[in-house]
């Protein structure tokens, strides 16, 4: 056997000495590829067959027992290691059981809620990268707040929405913080310290504003409401009015974009200007209405109206009638004596007169409604909107379906403007979306404008060229690998042929020596 190895090594040395540099490089490349493949196979085969359910060990026996019992109920194959870690069969089972444990509150309280993302993986998804980033920001922020002398413990929860394509659709970042002050600290009463913590939180998280930060103590009492402890001045009122106006404009923009961008495309619709004039004055209206009294209601079962109404109902009535005609007999006493009638009345005696009096006092009752109405804090006085809609760009192709290029290498494109009929329809949709009112003086303008897409087209051209270069590179690599394989086959054939000729020559020499 040793002689055979020695002979084999000697033959390899002879062949290696006879080979050219190209042949040696080809053989070394093949040997390197085989070695790398062998190492990868060993690495994959040595990887563990089970994955961790939770990235941290579970020290409490009660929690461990409840989790194991729940795994057994689901029929999941599991294993508990010596350091109190739970392993399950595969990643799909781990995801399913984590969801069940979280839903049923079986995750131990002392377990870090982020530990489910601490499991080693070959690759990371974008979601896991975002989670790790949010976790790092949260931990760093908690360390910043704990560095303050007045804070004994802190818990921070951040909500970072996913990034939207347009700023108008982006949801705000929010933060909730629970502070536990140190004994004998004036943190709860000192407004400046609370304002300082708010600034620390705001500058630690990108996109976070004061309105989206809530700070409470361990009893759930909100601490950052110091604005309510002072009178709202004119500047604060103006700021709130501007914010209300801006929020209303953003709401109108979202409604318009959600409708038109699904029709014309995401990047073809742009609002140049949307201005809403609001009346922020406070109004209180006291209204008194009088209406007839219904004596008989209408019967809905009959085809005719049976309603009987009267203007009013008599509550009380007083009538006085008085009539007088002439003076009548005026006695003057015994004959020959002067009467007691005053001279003024004596002059009127035996004169004919007529007197009449009529008086009517009637109290009527009517239906009355008193309404005390306080108008809304704002009212829209006028809306003006200007919108631009871009046409469509289409790439030109030849009869075979290949893209046509300009002499400078850019793609040939054709512009298709927006039809006037489509502009009119878009204008009608916008009017309905904003509640257009001609009496209010609203103004809506929709025009067709060609957008500048030079940068976009340059990026598309560069991406197309990059794809072409990538295809050429891949094709060159494939051709190179094929050439290497062909060279290896040819080398093998040549080696066999040389070996055969050498053997024939040796046999011929042996016969000659024997002769």
PDB file of C-alpha atoms in Angstrom, residues 168 248-266 268-271 387 426-435:
ATOM      1  CA  UNK A 168     -49.252  63.971   4.511  1.00  0.00           C
ATOM      2  CA  UNK A 248     -58.001  70.734   8.724  1.00  0.00           C
ATOM      3  CA  UNK A 249     -56.003  71.448   5.568  1.00  0.00           C
ATOM      4  CA  UNK A 250     -54.053  68.204   6.014  1.00  0.00           C
ATOM      5  CA  UNK A 251     -57.319  66.302   6.427  1.00  0.00           C
ATOM      6  CA  UNK A 252     -58.672  67.771   3.186  1.00  0.00           C
ATOM      7  CA  UNK A 253     -55.400  66.970   1.403  1.00  0.00           C
ATOM      8  CA  UNK A 254     -55.495  63.343   2.540  1.00  0.00           C
ATOM      9  CA  UNK A 255     -59.068  62.953   1.313  1.00  0.00           C
ATOM     10  CA  UNK A 256     -58.231  64.502  -2.059  1.00  0.00           C
ATOM     11  CA  UNK A 257     -55.005  62.523  -2.512  1.00  0.00           C
ATOM     12  CA  UNK A 258     -56.634  59.230  -1.503  1.00  0.00           C
ATOM     13  CA  UNK A 259     -59.209  59.698  -4.257  1.00  0.00           C
ATOM     14  CA  UNK A 260     -57.174  61.174  -7.116  1.00  0.00           C
ATOM     15  CA  UNK A 261     -53.901  59.292  -6.659  1.00  0.00           C
ATOM     16  CA  UNK A 262     -55.718  56.004  -7.128  1.00  0.00           C
ATOM     17  CA  UNK A 263     -57.076  57.379 -10.410  1.00  0.00           C
ATOM     18  CA  UNK A 264     -54.126  59.276 -11.911  1.00  0.00           C
ATOM     19  CA  UNK A 265     -51.206  57.676 -10.037  1.00  0.00           C
ATOM     20  CA  UNK A 266     -49.160  58.391  -6.936  1.00  0.00           C
ATOM     21  CA  UNK A 268     -49.018  62.683 -10.983  1.00  0.00           C
ATOM     22  CA  UNK A 269     -51.173  64.722  -8.575  1.00  0.00           C
ATOM     23  CA  UNK A 270     -49.836  67.669  -6.607  1.00  0.00           C
ATOM     24  CA  UNK A 271     -51.704  70.322  -4.616  1.00  0.00           C
ATOM     25  CA  UNK A 387     -54.036  71.597  -8.114  1.00  0.00           C
ATOM     26  CA  UNK A 426     -61.180  65.801 -11.301  1.00  0.00           C
ATOM     27  CA  UNK A 427     -62.397  69.314 -10.562  1.00  0.00           C
ATOM     28  CA  UNK A 428     -65.893  67.994  -9.841  1.00  0.00           C
ATOM     29  CA  UNK A 429     -64.492  65.360  -7.478  1.00  0.00           C
ATOM     30  CA  UNK A 430     -62.459  67.969  -5.630  1.00  0.00           C
ATOM     31  CA  UNK A 431     -65.482  70.230  -5.212  1.00  0.00           C
ATOM     32  CA  UNK A 432     -67.446  67.397  -3.654  1.00  0.00           C
ATOM     33  CA  UNK A 433     -64.507  66.441  -1.438  1.00  0.00           C
ATOM     34  CA  UNK A 434     -64.105  69.921   0.080  1.00  0.00           C
ATOM     35  CA  UNK A 435     -67.815  70.747   0.232  1.00  0.00           C
TER      36      UNK A 435
END
